[in-house]
Tab-separated table of C-alpha atoms and ligand atoms in Angstrom:
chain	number	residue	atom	x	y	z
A	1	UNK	CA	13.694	9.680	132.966
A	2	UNK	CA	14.713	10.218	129.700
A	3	UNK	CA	14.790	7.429	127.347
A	4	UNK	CA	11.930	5.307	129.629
A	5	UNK	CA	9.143	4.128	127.549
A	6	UNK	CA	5.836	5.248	128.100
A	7	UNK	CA	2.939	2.866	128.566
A	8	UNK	CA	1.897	1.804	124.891
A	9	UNK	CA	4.332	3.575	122.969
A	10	UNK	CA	5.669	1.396	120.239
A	11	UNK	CA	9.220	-0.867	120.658
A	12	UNK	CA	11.796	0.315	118.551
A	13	UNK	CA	13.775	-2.232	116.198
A	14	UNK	CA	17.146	-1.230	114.366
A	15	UNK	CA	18.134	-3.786	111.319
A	16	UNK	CA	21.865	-3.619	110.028
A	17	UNK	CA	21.658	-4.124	106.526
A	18	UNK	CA	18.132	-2.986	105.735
A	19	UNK	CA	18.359	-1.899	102.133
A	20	UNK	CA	17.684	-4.898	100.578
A	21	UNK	CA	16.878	-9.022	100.975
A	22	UNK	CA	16.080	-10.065	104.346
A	23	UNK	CA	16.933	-7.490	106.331
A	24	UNK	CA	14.952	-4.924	103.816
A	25	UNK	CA	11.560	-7.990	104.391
A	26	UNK	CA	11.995	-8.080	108.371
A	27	UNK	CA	11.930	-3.998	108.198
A	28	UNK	CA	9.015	-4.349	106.515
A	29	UNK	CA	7.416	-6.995	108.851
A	30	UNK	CA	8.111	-5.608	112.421
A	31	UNK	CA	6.851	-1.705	110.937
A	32	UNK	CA	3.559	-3.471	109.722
A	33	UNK	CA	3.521	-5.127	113.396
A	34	UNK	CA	3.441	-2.057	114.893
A	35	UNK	CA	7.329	-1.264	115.838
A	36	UNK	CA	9.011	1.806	114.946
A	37	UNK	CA	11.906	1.361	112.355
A	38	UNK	CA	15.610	2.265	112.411
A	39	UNK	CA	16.459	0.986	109.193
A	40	UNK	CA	20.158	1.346	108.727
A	41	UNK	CA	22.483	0.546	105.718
A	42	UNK	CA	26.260	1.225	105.287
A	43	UNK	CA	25.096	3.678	102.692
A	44	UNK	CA	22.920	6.562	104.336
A	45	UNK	CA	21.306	7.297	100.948
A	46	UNK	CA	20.367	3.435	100.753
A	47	UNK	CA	19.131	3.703	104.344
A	48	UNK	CA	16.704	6.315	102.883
A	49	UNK	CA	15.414	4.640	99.714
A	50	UNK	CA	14.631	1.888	101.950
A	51	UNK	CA	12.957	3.898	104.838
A	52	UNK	CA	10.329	4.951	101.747
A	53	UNK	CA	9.669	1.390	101.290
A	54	UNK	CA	9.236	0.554	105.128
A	55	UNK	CA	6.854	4.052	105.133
A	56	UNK	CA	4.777	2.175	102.388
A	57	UNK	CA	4.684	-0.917	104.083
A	58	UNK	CA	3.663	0.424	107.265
A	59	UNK	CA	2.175	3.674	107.033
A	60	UNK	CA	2.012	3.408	111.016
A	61	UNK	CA	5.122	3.089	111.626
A	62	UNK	CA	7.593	5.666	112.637
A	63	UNK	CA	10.678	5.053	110.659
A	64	UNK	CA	14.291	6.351	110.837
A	65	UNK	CA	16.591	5.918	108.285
A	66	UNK	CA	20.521	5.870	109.489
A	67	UNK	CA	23.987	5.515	108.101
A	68	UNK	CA	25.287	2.188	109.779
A	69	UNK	CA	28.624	0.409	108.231
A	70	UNK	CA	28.538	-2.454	110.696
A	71	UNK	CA	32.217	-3.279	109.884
A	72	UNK	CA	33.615	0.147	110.599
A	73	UNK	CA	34.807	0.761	114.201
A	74	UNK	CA	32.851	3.430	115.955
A	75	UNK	CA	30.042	3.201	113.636
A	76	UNK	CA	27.313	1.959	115.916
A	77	UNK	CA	28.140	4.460	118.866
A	78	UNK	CA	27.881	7.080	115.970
A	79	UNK	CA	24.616	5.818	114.726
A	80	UNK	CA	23.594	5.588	118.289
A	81	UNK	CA	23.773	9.124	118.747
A	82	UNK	CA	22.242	9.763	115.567
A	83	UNK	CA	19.099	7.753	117.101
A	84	UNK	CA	19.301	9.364	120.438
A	85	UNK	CA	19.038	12.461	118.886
A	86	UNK	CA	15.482	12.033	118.044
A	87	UNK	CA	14.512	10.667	121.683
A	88	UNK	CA	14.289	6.962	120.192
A	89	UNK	CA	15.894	4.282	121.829
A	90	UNK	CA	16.526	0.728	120.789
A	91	UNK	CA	14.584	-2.104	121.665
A	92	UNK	CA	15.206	-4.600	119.262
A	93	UNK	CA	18.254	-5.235	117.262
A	94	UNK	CA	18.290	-7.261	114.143
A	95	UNK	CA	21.885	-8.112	113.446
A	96	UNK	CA	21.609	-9.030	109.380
A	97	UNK	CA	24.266	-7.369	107.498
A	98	UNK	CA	25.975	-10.125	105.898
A	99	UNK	CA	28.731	-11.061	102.890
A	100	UNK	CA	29.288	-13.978	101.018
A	101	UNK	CA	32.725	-14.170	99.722
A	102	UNK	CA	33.758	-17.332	97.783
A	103	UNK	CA	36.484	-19.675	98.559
A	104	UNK	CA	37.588	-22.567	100.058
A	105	UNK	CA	39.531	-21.975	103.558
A	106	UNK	CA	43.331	-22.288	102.842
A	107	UNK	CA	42.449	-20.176	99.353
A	108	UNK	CA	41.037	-17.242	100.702
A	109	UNK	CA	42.809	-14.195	101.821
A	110	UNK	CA	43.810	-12.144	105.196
A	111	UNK	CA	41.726	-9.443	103.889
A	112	UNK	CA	39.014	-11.750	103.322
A	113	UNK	CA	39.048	-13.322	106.650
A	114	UNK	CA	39.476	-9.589	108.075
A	115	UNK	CA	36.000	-8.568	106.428
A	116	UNK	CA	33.800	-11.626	106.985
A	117	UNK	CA	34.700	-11.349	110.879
A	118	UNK	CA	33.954	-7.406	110.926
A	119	UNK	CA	30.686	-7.921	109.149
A	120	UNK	CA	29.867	-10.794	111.056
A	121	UNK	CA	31.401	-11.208	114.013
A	122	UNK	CA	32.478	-7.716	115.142
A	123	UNK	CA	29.863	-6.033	113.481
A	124	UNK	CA	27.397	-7.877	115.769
A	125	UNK	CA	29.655	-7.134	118.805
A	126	UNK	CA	30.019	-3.616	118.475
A	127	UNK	CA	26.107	-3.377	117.700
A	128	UNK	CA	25.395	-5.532	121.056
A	129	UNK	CA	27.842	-3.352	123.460
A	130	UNK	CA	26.386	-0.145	122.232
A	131	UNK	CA	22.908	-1.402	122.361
A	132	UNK	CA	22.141	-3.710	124.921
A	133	UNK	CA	23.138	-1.557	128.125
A	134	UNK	CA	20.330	0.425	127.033
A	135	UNK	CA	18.294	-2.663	126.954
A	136	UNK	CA	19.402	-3.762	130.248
A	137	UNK	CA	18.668	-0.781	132.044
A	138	UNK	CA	14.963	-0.366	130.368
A	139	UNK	CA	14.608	-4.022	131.472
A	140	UNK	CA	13.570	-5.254	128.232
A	141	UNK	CA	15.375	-6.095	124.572
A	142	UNK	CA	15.745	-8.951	121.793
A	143	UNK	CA	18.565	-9.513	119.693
A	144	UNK	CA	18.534	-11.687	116.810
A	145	UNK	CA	21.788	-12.768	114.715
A	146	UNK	CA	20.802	-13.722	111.841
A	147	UNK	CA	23.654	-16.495	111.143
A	148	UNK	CA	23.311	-19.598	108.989
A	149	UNK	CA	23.367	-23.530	108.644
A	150	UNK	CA	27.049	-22.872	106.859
A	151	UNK	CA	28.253	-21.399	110.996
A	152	UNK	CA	27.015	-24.628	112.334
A	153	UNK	CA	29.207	-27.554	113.726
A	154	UNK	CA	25.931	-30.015	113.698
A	155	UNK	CA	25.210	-29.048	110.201
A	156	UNK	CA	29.008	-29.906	109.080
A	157	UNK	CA	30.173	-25.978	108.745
A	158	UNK	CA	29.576	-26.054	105.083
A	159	UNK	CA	29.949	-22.979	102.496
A	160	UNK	CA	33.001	-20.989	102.310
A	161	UNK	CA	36.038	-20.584	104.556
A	162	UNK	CA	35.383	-17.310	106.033
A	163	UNK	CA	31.956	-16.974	105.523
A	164	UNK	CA	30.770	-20.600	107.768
A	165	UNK	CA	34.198	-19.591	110.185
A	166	UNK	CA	32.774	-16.352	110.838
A	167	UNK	CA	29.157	-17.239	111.166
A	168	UNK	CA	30.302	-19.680	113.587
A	169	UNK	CA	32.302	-17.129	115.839
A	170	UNK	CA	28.690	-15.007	115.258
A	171	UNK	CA	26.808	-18.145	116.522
A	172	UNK	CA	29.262	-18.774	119.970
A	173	UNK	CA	28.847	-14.815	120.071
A	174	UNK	CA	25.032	-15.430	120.758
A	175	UNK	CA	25.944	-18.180	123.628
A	176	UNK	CA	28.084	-16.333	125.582
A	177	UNK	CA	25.640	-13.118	125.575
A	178	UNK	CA	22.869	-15.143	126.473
A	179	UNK	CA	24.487	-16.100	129.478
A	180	UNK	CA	25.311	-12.598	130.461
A	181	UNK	CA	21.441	-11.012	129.943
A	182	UNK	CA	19.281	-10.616	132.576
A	183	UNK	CA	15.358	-9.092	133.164
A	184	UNK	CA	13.582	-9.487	130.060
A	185	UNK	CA	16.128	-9.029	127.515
A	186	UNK	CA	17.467	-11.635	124.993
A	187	UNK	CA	19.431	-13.065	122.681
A	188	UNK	CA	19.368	-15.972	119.524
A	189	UNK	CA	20.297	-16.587	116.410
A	190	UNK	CA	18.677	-18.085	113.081
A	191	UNK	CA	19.601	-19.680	110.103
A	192	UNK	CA	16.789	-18.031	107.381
A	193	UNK	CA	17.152	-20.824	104.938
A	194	UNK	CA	18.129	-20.376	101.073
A	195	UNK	CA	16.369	-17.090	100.438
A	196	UNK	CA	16.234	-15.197	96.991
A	197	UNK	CA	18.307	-12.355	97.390
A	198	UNK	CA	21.251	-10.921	95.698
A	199	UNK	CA	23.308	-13.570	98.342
A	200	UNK	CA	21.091	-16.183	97.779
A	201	UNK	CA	20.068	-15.997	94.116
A	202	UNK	CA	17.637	-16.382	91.578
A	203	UNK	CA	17.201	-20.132	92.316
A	204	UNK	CA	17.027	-20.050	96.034
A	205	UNK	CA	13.365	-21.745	97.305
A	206	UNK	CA	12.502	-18.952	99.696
A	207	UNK	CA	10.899	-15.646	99.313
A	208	UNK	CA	12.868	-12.562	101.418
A	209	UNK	CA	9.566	-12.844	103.600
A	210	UNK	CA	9.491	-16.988	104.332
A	211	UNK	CA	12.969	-15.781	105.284
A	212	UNK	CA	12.381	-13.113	107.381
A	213	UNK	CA	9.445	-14.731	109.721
A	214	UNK	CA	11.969	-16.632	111.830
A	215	UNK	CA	13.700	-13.419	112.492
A	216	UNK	CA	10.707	-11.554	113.479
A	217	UNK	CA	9.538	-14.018	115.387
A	218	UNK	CA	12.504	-13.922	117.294
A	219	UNK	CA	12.659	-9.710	117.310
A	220	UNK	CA	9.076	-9.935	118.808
A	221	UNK	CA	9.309	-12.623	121.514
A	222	UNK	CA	6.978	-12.829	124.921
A	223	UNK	CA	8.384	-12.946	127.929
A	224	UNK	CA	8.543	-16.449	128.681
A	225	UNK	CA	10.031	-16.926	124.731
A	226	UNK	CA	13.520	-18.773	124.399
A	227	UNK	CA	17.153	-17.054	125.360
A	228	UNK	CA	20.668	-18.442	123.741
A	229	UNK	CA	19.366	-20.913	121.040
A	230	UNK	CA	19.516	-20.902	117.418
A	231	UNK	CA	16.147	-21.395	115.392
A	232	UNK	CA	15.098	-22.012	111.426
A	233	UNK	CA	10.741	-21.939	110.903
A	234	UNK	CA	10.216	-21.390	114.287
A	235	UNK	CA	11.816	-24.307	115.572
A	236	UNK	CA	15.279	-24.856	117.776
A	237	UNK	CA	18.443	-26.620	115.644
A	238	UNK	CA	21.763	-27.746	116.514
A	239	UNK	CA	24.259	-25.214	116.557
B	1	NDP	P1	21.885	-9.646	100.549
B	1	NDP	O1	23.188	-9.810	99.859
B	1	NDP	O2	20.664	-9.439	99.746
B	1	NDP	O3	21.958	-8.445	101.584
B	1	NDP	C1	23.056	-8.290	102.436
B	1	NDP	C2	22.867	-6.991	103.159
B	1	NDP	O4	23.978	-6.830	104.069
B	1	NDP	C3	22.867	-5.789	102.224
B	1	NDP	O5	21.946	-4.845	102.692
B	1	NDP	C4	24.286	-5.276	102.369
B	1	NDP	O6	24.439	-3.900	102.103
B	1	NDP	C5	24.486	-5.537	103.856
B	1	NDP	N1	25.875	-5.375	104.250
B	1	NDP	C6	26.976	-6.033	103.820
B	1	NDP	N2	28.073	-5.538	104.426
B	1	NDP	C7	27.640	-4.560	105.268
B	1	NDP	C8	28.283	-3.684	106.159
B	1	NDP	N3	29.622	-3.670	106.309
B	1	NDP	N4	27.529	-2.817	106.891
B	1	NDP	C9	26.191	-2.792	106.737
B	1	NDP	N5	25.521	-3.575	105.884
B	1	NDP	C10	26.247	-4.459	105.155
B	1	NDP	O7	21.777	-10.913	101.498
B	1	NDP	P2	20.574	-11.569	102.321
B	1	NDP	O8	19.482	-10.601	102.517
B	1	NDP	O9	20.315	-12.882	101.709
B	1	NDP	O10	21.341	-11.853	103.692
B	1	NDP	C11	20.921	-11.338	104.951
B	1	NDP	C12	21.516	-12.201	106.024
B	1	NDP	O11	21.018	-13.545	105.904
B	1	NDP	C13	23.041	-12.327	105.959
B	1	NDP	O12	23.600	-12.244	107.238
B	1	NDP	C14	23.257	-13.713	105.371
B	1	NDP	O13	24.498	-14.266	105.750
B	1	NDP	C15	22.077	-14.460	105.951
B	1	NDP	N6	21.734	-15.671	105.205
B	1	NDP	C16	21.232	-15.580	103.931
B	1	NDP	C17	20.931	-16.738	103.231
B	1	NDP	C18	20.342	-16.696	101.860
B	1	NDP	O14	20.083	-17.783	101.292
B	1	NDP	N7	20.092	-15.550	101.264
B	1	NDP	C19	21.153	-18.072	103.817
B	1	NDP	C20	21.653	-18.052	105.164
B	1	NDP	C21	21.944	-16.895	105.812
B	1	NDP	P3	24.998	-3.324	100.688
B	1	NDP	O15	23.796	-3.170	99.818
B	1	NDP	O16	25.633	-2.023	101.067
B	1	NDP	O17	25.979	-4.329	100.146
């Protein structure tokens, strides 16, 4: 059948928002762990630069760079085909793309709230309903939102507005899946901690690679590993 993987042919992991930070350090991390790369970017000429950089990370690895605006509608089903088109298929989707606009909540704008819930929150969904069916029906798959202690209610939803609102929606996005999975595939979230990236800044007290090792973690799960919870160093935290 096509798309069925043979017996010790590497899993396959796609990461939204894979040009830089995090998402650019778990890349690195699951090719160097022996998974073939989709790295994707809303740019398709960032997606490449940073394909070179996975490729000299993990020489191993295969890696496919692709064109993925995770707030655009239709953009996953076309970056989908783009990946079926060389006979990969996804096992393991990083949702990372993230933005960071500043405000408190009655300040910010429509527009504002429009974009942090299409990079967050839709983003996510529209990667999950193209990918997981695929998942389901090869019996195996991990997702991993990569959310934040701003999204959570037992933290006190701190940050701005639109960007702790949407996080939120992005965290209750990874319940409900959950709930819905079945055979081996599965779903969680993680707050990275304060990481130095352009988001996170100069001053930030984690590396992009202390920040990506939750996430990977996650993205790399046994069988018998968690489903529906929400995780920072390897450890479950309130949502
Ligand atoms: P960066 O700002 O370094 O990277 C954000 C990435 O998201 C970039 O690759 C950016 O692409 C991409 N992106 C933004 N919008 C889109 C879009 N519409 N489609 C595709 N990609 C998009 O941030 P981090 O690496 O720090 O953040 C990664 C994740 O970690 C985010 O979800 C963030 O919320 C979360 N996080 C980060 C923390 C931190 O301290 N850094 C703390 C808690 C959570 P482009 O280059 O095109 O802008």
């Amino acid at each position: 059948m096509s798309g069925e993987r043979r017996r010790g042919e590497p899993r396959t992991a796609l990461v939204t928002g894979a040009n830089r930070g995090i998402g650019l350090a778990v890349a690195c991390e699951l090719g160097r762990r022996g998974l073939d790369v989709v790295v994707t970017a809303r740019r398709g000429s960032d997606a490449e630069q940073a394909a070179q950089d996975v490729r000299a990370a993990a020489p191993a690895a295969r890696v496919l760079a692709a064109e993925l605006d995770v707030a655009r509608a239709g953009a996953a089903e076309a970056c989908h085909e783009t990946i079926r088109a060389t006979g990969m298929h996804v096992d393991v989707l990083v949702n990372n793309a993230g933005i960071y606009p500043r405000g408190d909540v009655l300040e910010q704008s429509d527009a504002v709230y429009h974009e942090a819930f299409a990079v967050h929150f839709f983003g996510p969904l529209w990667t999950c309903r193209t990918f997981i069916p695929g998942m389901l029906q090869r019996g195996y798959g991990r997702v991993v939102n990569v959310s934040s202690d701003c999204g959570s209610f037992g933290a006190g939803l701190e940050g701005p507005g639109a960007y702790s609102i949407s996080k939120a929606a992005l965290d209750a996005l990874t319940v409900k899946l959950a709930k819905t999975l079945r055979g081996d595939v599965k779903v969680n979230a993680v707050n990275p901690g304060w990481v130095r990236t352009r988001m996170g800044g100069p001053t930030a007290t984690r590396t992009p690679e202390k920040g990506a090792e939750t996430i990977v973690w996650l993205a790399t799960l046994p069988g018998d590993g968690p489903n529906g919870g929400f995780f920072q160093d390897l450890e479950p935290i309130p949502w």
